[in-house]
Short mmCIF file of C-alpha atoms in Angstrom, two decimals:
data_model
loop_
_atom_site.label_atom_id
_atom_site.label_comp_id
_atom_site.label_asym_id
_atom_site.label_seq_id
_atom_site.Cartn_x
_atom_site.Cartn_y
_atom_site.Cartn_z
CA MET D 1 93.62 103.33 86.18
CA ASP D 2 90.95 102.55 88.96
CA TYR D 3 87.91 105.44 88.87
CA SER D 4 87.43 104.33 92.80
CA LEU D 5 90.73 106.01 93.73
CA PHE D 6 89.95 109.56 93.89
CA THR D 7 93.07 111.79 94.35
CA TYR D 8 93.81 115.60 96.03
CA THR D 9 97.19 117.20 95.46
CA THR D 10 98.45 120.63 96.35
CA ALA D 11 101.62 121.68 96.40
CA THR D 12 102.06 120.62 100.03
CA ILE D 13 99.47 118.57 100.94
CA ARG D 14 98.49 114.51 99.10
CA MET D 15 95.48 112.92 100.66
CA PHE D 16 93.85 109.25 99.03
CA VAL D 17 90.63 108.12 98.86
CA LEU D 18 89.73 105.51 98.39
CA VAL D 19 86.05 104.34 97.63
CA TYR D 20 84.27 100.63 97.98
CA VAL D 21 80.58 101.28 97.83
CA ASP D 22 80.07 102.78 101.18
CA ASP D 23 83.56 102.28 102.71
CA ILE D 24 85.78 104.69 102.47
CA ILE D 25 89.32 104.91 103.52
CA VAL D 26 91.07 107.93 103.85
CA LYS D 27 94.79 108.64 103.53
CA GLY D 28 97.16 111.94 103.58
CA SER D 29 100.45 113.66 104.30
CA ASN D 30 98.68 115.30 106.43
CA THR D 31 96.47 114.60 109.57
CA GLN D 32 94.39 118.61 109.84
CA THR D 33 93.42 117.79 106.26
CA ILE D 34 92.49 114.31 106.75
CA HIS D 35 89.92 115.57 109.48
CA HIS D 36 88.75 118.14 107.64
CA PHE D 37 87.62 116.46 104.45
CA ILE D 38 85.71 113.60 107.43
CA ASP D 39 83.79 116.97 108.46
CA LYS D 40 83.27 118.16 105.60
CA LEU D 41 81.74 115.16 104.33
CA LYS D 42 80.10 114.59 107.65
CA THR D 43 77.83 117.76 106.34
CA GLU D 44 77.25 115.93 103.43
CA PHE D 45 76.79 112.67 104.09
CA GLN D 46 76.87 110.69 108.02
CA VAL D 47 79.38 109.09 108.17
CA LYS D 48 80.64 106.91 110.93
CA ASP D 49 84.47 107.88 111.68
CA LEU D 50 85.39 104.45 112.35
CA GLY D 51 89.37 105.64 113.21
CA GLU D 52 92.83 104.51 112.36
CA LEU D 53 92.18 101.47 110.06
CA SER D 54 91.67 98.33 111.33
CA TYR D 55 89.46 96.20 109.49
CA PHE D 56 88.47 96.49 105.58
CA LEU D 57 86.31 94.60 103.30
CA GLY D 58 87.30 91.32 105.65
CA ILE D 59 90.77 92.29 105.74
CA GLN D 60 92.65 92.96 108.86
CA ALA D 61 94.86 95.67 108.71
CA LEU D 62 97.52 95.36 112.03
CA ARG D 63 99.76 98.12 112.00
CA ASN D 64 103.20 97.70 114.59
CA GLN D 65 106.67 99.73 115.13
CA GLU D 66 108.00 99.11 112.30
CA GLY D 67 105.00 98.55 109.79
CA LEU D 68 101.59 97.04 108.93
CA HIS D 69 100.14 93.33 108.44
CA LEU D 70 97.68 92.87 106.51
CA ARG D 71 95.42 89.63 106.80
CA GLN D 72 92.01 87.52 106.13
CA ALA D 73 92.60 84.95 109.37
CA THR D 74 88.51 86.04 110.28
CA TYR D 75 87.10 85.26 106.94
CA ILE D 76 89.27 82.50 106.33
CA THR D 77 88.13 80.97 109.83
CA ASP D 78 84.70 81.38 108.47
CA LEU D 79 85.28 79.48 105.55
CA LEU D 80 86.56 76.93 107.16
CA HIS D 81 83.82 76.72 109.72
CA SER D 82 81.35 76.47 106.47
CA THR D 83 83.21 74.29 104.61
CA TYR D 84 83.34 71.58 108.32
CA MET D 85 87.33 71.80 107.37
CA ILE D 86 87.62 73.38 110.92
CA GLY D 87 89.24 70.47 112.67
CA ALA D 88 90.91 69.07 109.88
CA LYS D 89 94.33 68.29 109.66
CA PRO D 90 96.42 70.76 108.24
CA LEU D 91 98.82 70.72 105.89
CA ASN D 92 101.73 72.33 105.27
CA CYS D 93 101.57 72.56 101.23
CA PRO D 94 98.70 73.84 99.32
CA SER D 95 98.82 71.44 96.21
CA SER D 96 99.94 68.33 96.18
CA SER D 97 103.16 68.09 93.85
CA GLY D 98 101.47 64.98 91.61
CA PRO D 99 100.45 65.25 87.90
CA LYS D 100 98.89 68.45 87.11
CA LEU D 101 94.29 68.61 87.64
CA SER D 102 93.01 67.33 84.43
CA PHE D 103 89.32 68.10 83.09
CA VAL D 104 89.36 64.57 81.98
CA THR D 105 90.07 62.59 85.31
CA GLY D 106 87.66 61.75 87.95
CA ASN D 107 84.06 61.66 88.90
CA ILE D 108 82.03 64.64 87.88
CA LEU D 109 80.76 66.14 90.68
CA PRO D 110 76.85 65.45 90.98
CA ASP D 111 76.43 69.64 92.63
CA PRO D 112 78.80 71.92 91.20
CA THR D 113 77.46 74.56 93.43
CA ASP D 114 79.50 74.07 96.37
CA TYR D 115 82.40 73.68 94.31
CA ARG D 116 81.33 77.01 92.82
CA ARG D 117 80.93 78.87 96.33
CA VAL D 118 83.97 77.59 98.17
CA ILE D 119 86.47 78.88 94.74
CA GLY D 120 84.77 82.02 95.45
CA ALA D 121 85.43 82.30 98.67
CA LEU D 122 89.10 81.45 97.39
CA GLN D 123 88.96 83.95 95.05
CA TYR D 124 88.63 86.26 97.68
CA CYS D 125 91.07 85.03 100.64
CA THR D 126 93.57 85.54 97.71
CA ILE D 127 93.19 89.38 98.11
CA THR D 128 96.52 88.90 101.06
CA ARG D 129 96.89 85.12 99.96
CA PRO D 130 99.63 84.92 97.39
CA ASP D 131 100.72 81.51 98.22
CA ILE D 132 97.21 79.84 97.62
CA ALA D 133 96.99 82.05 94.10
CA TYR D 134 98.36 79.34 92.76
CA SER D 135 96.62 76.28 93.33
CA VAL D 136 93.46 78.70 93.17
CA ASN D 137 93.77 79.47 89.82
CA GLN D 138 93.94 76.12 88.85
CA LEU D 139 90.99 75.62 90.81
CA CYS D 140 88.82 78.32 89.13
CA GLN D 141 89.11 76.83 85.82
CA PHE D 142 87.75 73.40 86.84
CA MET D 143 84.23 75.63 87.49
CA HIS D 144 82.20 74.57 84.37
CA CYS D 145 82.85 71.18 85.40
CA PRO D 146 83.81 70.16 88.38
CA ARG D 147 85.14 66.67 89.21
CA ASP D 148 86.04 64.60 93.08
CA VAL D 149 89.41 64.96 91.74
CA HIS D 150 88.89 68.77 92.17
CA TRP D 151 86.82 68.82 95.66
CA LYS D 152 89.55 66.65 96.64
CA ALA D 153 92.19 69.38 95.97
CA VAL D 154 89.86 72.32 97.41
CA LYS D 155 89.70 69.99 100.48
CA ARG D 156 93.62 70.59 100.18
CA VAL D 157 93.94 74.10 100.30
CA LEU D 158 91.11 74.74 102.62
CA ARG D 159 93.33 71.89 104.82
CA TYR D 160 97.07 74.02 104.52
CA LEU D 161 94.46 77.52 104.91
CA LYS D 162 93.89 75.70 108.22
CA GLY D 163 97.61 75.28 109.41
CA THR D 164 98.22 78.90 108.02
CA ILE D 165 95.18 81.68 109.18
CA ASP D 166 97.26 83.97 110.45
CA ILE D 167 99.78 84.10 107.22
CA GLY D 168 98.91 87.43 105.26
CA LEU D 169 100.61 90.14 103.08
CA TYR D 170 103.89 92.39 105.73
CA TYR D 171 104.42 96.04 104.35
CA VAL D 172 107.41 97.82 106.18
CA PRO D 173 109.16 100.81 104.57
CA GLY D 174 112.07 101.07 102.35
CA ASP D 175 113.33 102.29 98.94
CA ILE D 176 109.87 102.79 96.71
CA LYS D 177 111.73 100.62 93.57
CA LEU D 178 109.22 98.21 91.38
CA ASN D 179 111.24 95.36 90.65
CA ALA D 180 108.87 92.44 88.35
CA TYR D 181 109.01 89.45 88.37
CA CYS D 182 107.86 86.95 86.10
CA ASP D 183 108.19 83.75 84.91
CA SER D 184 106.23 80.35 82.76
CA ASP D 185 106.40 76.92 82.65
CA TRP D 186 106.36 75.22 79.48
CA ALA D 187 103.65 73.80 77.65
CA GLY D 188 102.54 72.86 81.71
CA ASP D 189 98.43 71.96 80.73
CA PRO D 190 97.62 68.27 80.26
CA ASP D 191 94.20 69.44 78.60
CA ASP D 192 95.89 71.81 75.93
CA ARG D 193 99.48 72.67 76.07
CA ARG D 194 99.26 76.25 77.05
CA SER D 195 101.77 77.26 79.36
CA THR D 196 100.90 79.04 82.80
CA THR D 197 102.34 82.04 83.87
CA GLY D 198 103.24 83.58 87.09
CA TYR D 199 104.72 87.21 87.94
CA GLY D 200 104.92 89.08 90.95
CA VAL D 201 105.37 93.13 91.33
CA PHE D 202 107.48 93.81 94.86
CA LEU D 203 107.46 97.45 95.23
CA GLY D 204 110.17 98.24 97.75
CA THR D 205 110.14 94.48 99.37
CA ASN D 206 106.70 94.78 99.21
CA LEU D 207 104.46 92.72 97.16
CA ILE D 208 101.63 94.99 95.84
CA SER D 209 100.47 92.65 92.61
CA TRP D 210 100.92 89.04 90.86
CA SER D 211 99.47 86.13 89.64
CA SER D 212 100.17 82.86 89.39
CA MET V 1 73.67 102.67 83.67
CA THR V 2 73.80 100.07 87.02
CA LEU V 3 76.88 99.43 87.61
CA SER V 4 79.06 100.94 90.55
CA PRO V 5 82.76 100.27 90.43
CA VAL V 6 85.03 98.95 93.00
CA VAL V 7 87.90 99.19 93.60
CA LYS V 8 90.66 96.70 92.43
CA PRO V 9 92.81 94.98 95.34
CA THR V 10 96.08 95.61 93.29
CA THR V 11 94.93 99.30 94.05
CA ILE V 12 94.33 98.67 97.63
CA ARG V 13 97.55 96.95 98.82
CA LEU V 14 99.70 99.32 96.66
CA VAL V 15 98.05 102.99 98.36
CA LEU V 16 98.89 101.25 101.41
CA ALA V 17 102.37 100.30 100.91
CA LEU V 18 102.81 103.77 100.61
CA ALA V 19 101.38 105.23 103.19
CA VAL V 20 103.69 102.90 104.77
CA PHE V 21 106.26 104.16 103.00
CA LEU V 22 105.39 107.60 103.37
CA LYS V 23 104.25 107.42 107.12
CA TRP V 24 100.84 108.66 106.41
CA ASN V 25 98.03 108.43 108.21
CA VAL V 26 95.33 105.58 107.57
CA LYS V 27 91.23 106.98 108.64
CA GLN V 28 88.45 104.55 107.97
CA LEU V 29 85.14 106.23 107.34
CA ASP V 30 81.36 104.08 106.35
CA VAL V 31 78.78 106.18 104.84
CA SER V 32 75.51 104.77 106.76
CA ASN V 33 72.40 103.97 104.39
CA ALA V 34 74.42 104.81 101.57
CA PHE V 35 72.04 103.63 99.33
CA LEU V 36 69.69 106.31 100.00
CA HIS V 37 71.98 109.50 99.66
CA GLY V 38 71.35 108.94 95.79
CA ILE V 39 70.09 111.09 93.45
CA LEU V 40 68.36 109.01 90.56
CA ASP V 41 68.75 110.55 87.01
CA GLU V 42 65.44 108.00 86.11
CA GLU V 43 61.81 108.04 86.46
CA VAL V 44 60.94 105.73 88.72
CA TYR V 45 57.76 104.66 90.85
CA MET V 46 56.42 103.30 93.92
CA GLU V 47 52.98 102.13 94.96
CA GLN V 48 52.62 103.62 98.30
CA PRO V 49 53.65 101.66 100.74
CA LYS V 50 51.63 99.76 102.73
CA GLY V 51 49.76 101.06 106.20
CA TYR V 52 50.70 104.90 104.83
CA GLU V 53 48.44 105.07 101.91
CA ASP V 54 46.64 108.24 101.29
CA ASP V 55 43.54 108.24 101.59
CA ASN V 56 42.52 110.79 98.52
CA PHE V 57 44.27 109.55 96.54
CA PRO V 58 44.12 106.05 97.18
CA GLU V 59 45.10 104.69 93.18
CA HIS V 60 48.08 107.30 93.17
CA VAL V 61 51.92 106.48 92.67
CA CYS V 62 55.20 107.80 94.51
CA ARG V 63 57.50 109.51 92.48
CA LEU V 64 61.09 108.69 93.59
CA HIS V 65 63.08 111.67 94.36
CA LYS V 66 65.94 110.21 95.60
CA SER V 67 67.40 106.38 95.61
CA LEU V 68 66.03 103.03 97.51
CA TYR V 69 67.94 100.17 98.27
CA GLY V 70 66.93 97.05 95.93
CA LEU V 71 66.68 99.65 93.52
CA LYS V 72 68.64 98.48 90.15
CA GLN V 73 70.49 101.47 90.20
CA ALA V 74 71.24 102.26 93.68
CA PRO V 75 74.15 101.50 94.06
CA ARG V 76 75.49 103.59 90.56
CA ALA V 77 73.40 106.78 92.01
CA TRP V 78 75.50 106.38 94.69
CA PHE V 79 78.89 106.81 93.36
CA GLN V 80 77.82 109.18 90.67
CA ARG V 81 76.72 111.39 94.47
CA LEU V 82 79.42 110.56 96.09
CA SER V 83 82.36 110.93 93.35
CA GLN V 84 80.28 114.09 92.62
CA GLN V 85 81.31 115.56 95.82
CA LEU V 86 84.69 114.09 96.07
CA VAL V 87 85.20 116.14 93.17
CA GLU V 88 83.65 119.36 94.36
CA TYR V 89 86.14 118.89 97.33
CA GLY V 90 89.08 119.32 94.66
CA PHE V 91 89.32 115.73 94.45
CA SER V 92 90.81 113.92 90.51
#
């Protein structure tokens, strides 16, 4: 259930409206109905018609013949600039294969502000980046008391992003079956032996929801 | 009540994936000065703006009918207004 998704249904027409404060996405089965709706909205509020979906909440939407590509290249590039990592050497994996991060190793950062800010930005990047979901989730767990080893791991994610700026989600038409996959590590946390669960939900071949 | 609901990332992805599947048209809009459209339920007053004071009533304050940017309830008042409008059009 999402309160900012509005639906309009008649026997022949369906229309969805997604609202993010003052940004609105409209989609529907009938183009004329969409235009009619936009015109009605214009009589009530001052509305800027931005045309076909192209850039929404820092997400670029590129449509081609087959499908729709969603990516946050601009957002990621800005993040790399603000963290002075734009010139960094790219890495091909967002986290190291060594032992898992822990609460107790390394030295506490004197000022956790930067850590928290960058993690917040990385979390926003995960809207179109399931590949960093696990690494970012791991790093989120040290928000309250980040240490230098965690900061090093953050920089690793940034270096990985540097080499994969244009990666995102690609949605193509196909069947519309829902498939979900999940797995869990067995008491993988070195501090409290909790397990980490991961899942992915696909609509046809399109990944729409995940956690790691 | 000051919260303005925001759309969940999963909803965005689900609806976009569906639009690709159904070959639907996707349009994007932006409401200008959105927060000024909100209608206030609460009584809110402000001092007369500098340079626009009424010489006859310099001690008076203004009662707000509509929302202003920076008000605590601005996001919610706007969302309320918009969702009422959408429901009026037949959305649910």
